[in-house]
């Protein structure tokens, strides 16, 4: 059975440590992380794919650095909050952790 992170549901590597736990990077006064890190930070049912969609469709800032793409955490939180409240799309879990992240 594949173990999954209890926060973000990502599949865990053999080490058992979620890839989303890597430290965020500070850049131009904001904290940035790869999609897995933001999915972990926002918790609940947020997936890496959703983070990428926010960048493509909802103007979530992205930053390419050392061949990785980073996304701005503090910009992702309000986008995620608005999606969750909109009632459109698939049914969403409620997650108090999001409020703390926003
Ligand atoms: Zn995680």
PDB file of C-alpha atoms in Angstrom, residues 24-69:
ATOM      1  CA  UNK A  24      10.010  27.678   0.731  1.00  0.00           C
ATOM      2  CA  UNK A  25      12.298  30.199  -0.980  1.00  0.00           C
ATOM      3  CA  UNK A  26      12.093  33.919  -0.302  1.00  0.00           C
ATOM      4  CA  UNK A  27      12.280  36.022  -3.460  1.00  0.00           C
ATOM      5  CA  UNK A  28      11.287  39.659  -3.896  1.00  0.00           C
ATOM      6  CA  UNK A  29       9.622  39.728  -0.500  1.00  0.00           C
ATOM      7  CA  UNK A  30       7.405  36.701  -1.080  1.00  0.00           C
ATOM      8  CA  UNK A  31       7.642  32.989  -0.314  1.00  0.00           C
ATOM      9  CA  UNK A  32       7.788  30.663  -3.294  1.00  0.00           C
ATOM     10  CA  UNK A  33       7.565  26.904  -3.668  1.00  0.00           C
ATOM     11  CA  UNK A  34       7.150  24.288  -6.361  1.00  0.00           C
ATOM     12  CA  UNK A  35       3.625  22.987  -6.938  1.00  0.00           C
ATOM     13  CA  UNK A  36       4.135  20.122  -4.447  1.00  0.00           C
ATOM     14  CA  UNK A  37       5.173  22.558  -1.722  1.00  0.00           C
ATOM     15  CA  UNK A  38       2.148  24.802  -2.248  1.00  0.00           C
ATOM     16  CA  UNK A  39      -0.203  21.819  -2.376  1.00  0.00           C
ATOM     17  CA  UNK A  40       1.231  20.675   0.951  1.00  0.00           C
ATOM     18  CA  UNK A  41       1.085  24.149   2.503  1.00  0.00           C
ATOM     19  CA  UNK A  42      -2.534  24.741   1.448  1.00  0.00           C
ATOM     20  CA  UNK A  43      -3.480  21.237   2.585  1.00  0.00           C
ATOM     21  CA  UNK A  44      -6.844  19.555   2.261  1.00  0.00           C
ATOM     22  CA  UNK A  45      -7.603  18.441  -1.286  1.00  0.00           C
ATOM     23  CA  UNK A  46      -5.333  20.917  -3.092  1.00  0.00           C
ATOM     24  CA  UNK A  47      -3.231  19.122  -5.717  1.00  0.00           C
ATOM     25  CA  UNK A  48      -0.152  20.048  -7.718  1.00  0.00           C
ATOM     26  CA  UNK A  49      -2.306  20.162 -10.833  1.00  0.00           C
ATOM     27  CA  UNK A  50      -4.589  22.751  -9.217  1.00  0.00           C
ATOM     28  CA  UNK A  51      -1.593  24.952  -8.397  1.00  0.00           C
ATOM     29  CA  UNK A  52      -0.453  24.811 -12.027  1.00  0.00           C
ATOM     30  CA  UNK A  53      -3.973  25.637 -13.178  1.00  0.00           C
ATOM     31  CA  UNK A  54      -4.018  28.692 -10.912  1.00  0.00           C
ATOM     32  CA  UNK A  55      -0.890  29.919 -12.697  1.00  0.00           C
ATOM     33  CA  UNK A  56      -2.351  29.250 -16.147  1.00  0.00           C
ATOM     34  CA  UNK A  57      -5.880  30.513 -15.549  1.00  0.00           C
ATOM     35  CA  UNK A  58      -5.916  32.684 -12.443  1.00  0.00           C
ATOM     36  CA  UNK A  59      -2.737  34.745 -12.705  1.00  0.00           C
ATOM     37  CA  UNK A  60      -0.901  33.027  -9.872  1.00  0.00           C
ATOM     38  CA  UNK A  61       2.640  34.434 -10.210  1.00  0.00           C
ATOM     39  CA  UNK A  62       5.236  31.930 -11.385  1.00  0.00           C
ATOM     40  CA  UNK A  63       8.989  32.192 -11.210  1.00  0.00           C
ATOM     41  CA  UNK A  64      11.430  30.002 -13.117  1.00  0.00           C
ATOM     42  CA  UNK A  65      14.601  29.460 -11.173  1.00  0.00           C
ATOM     43  CA  UNK A  66      17.266  26.773 -11.537  1.00  0.00           C
ATOM     44  CA  UNK A  67      15.166  24.745 -13.969  1.00  0.00           C
ATOM     45  CA  UNK A  68      12.238  24.552 -11.567  1.00  0.00           C
ATOM     46  CA  UNK A  69       9.010  26.524 -11.605  1.00  0.00           C
TER      47      UNK A  69
END
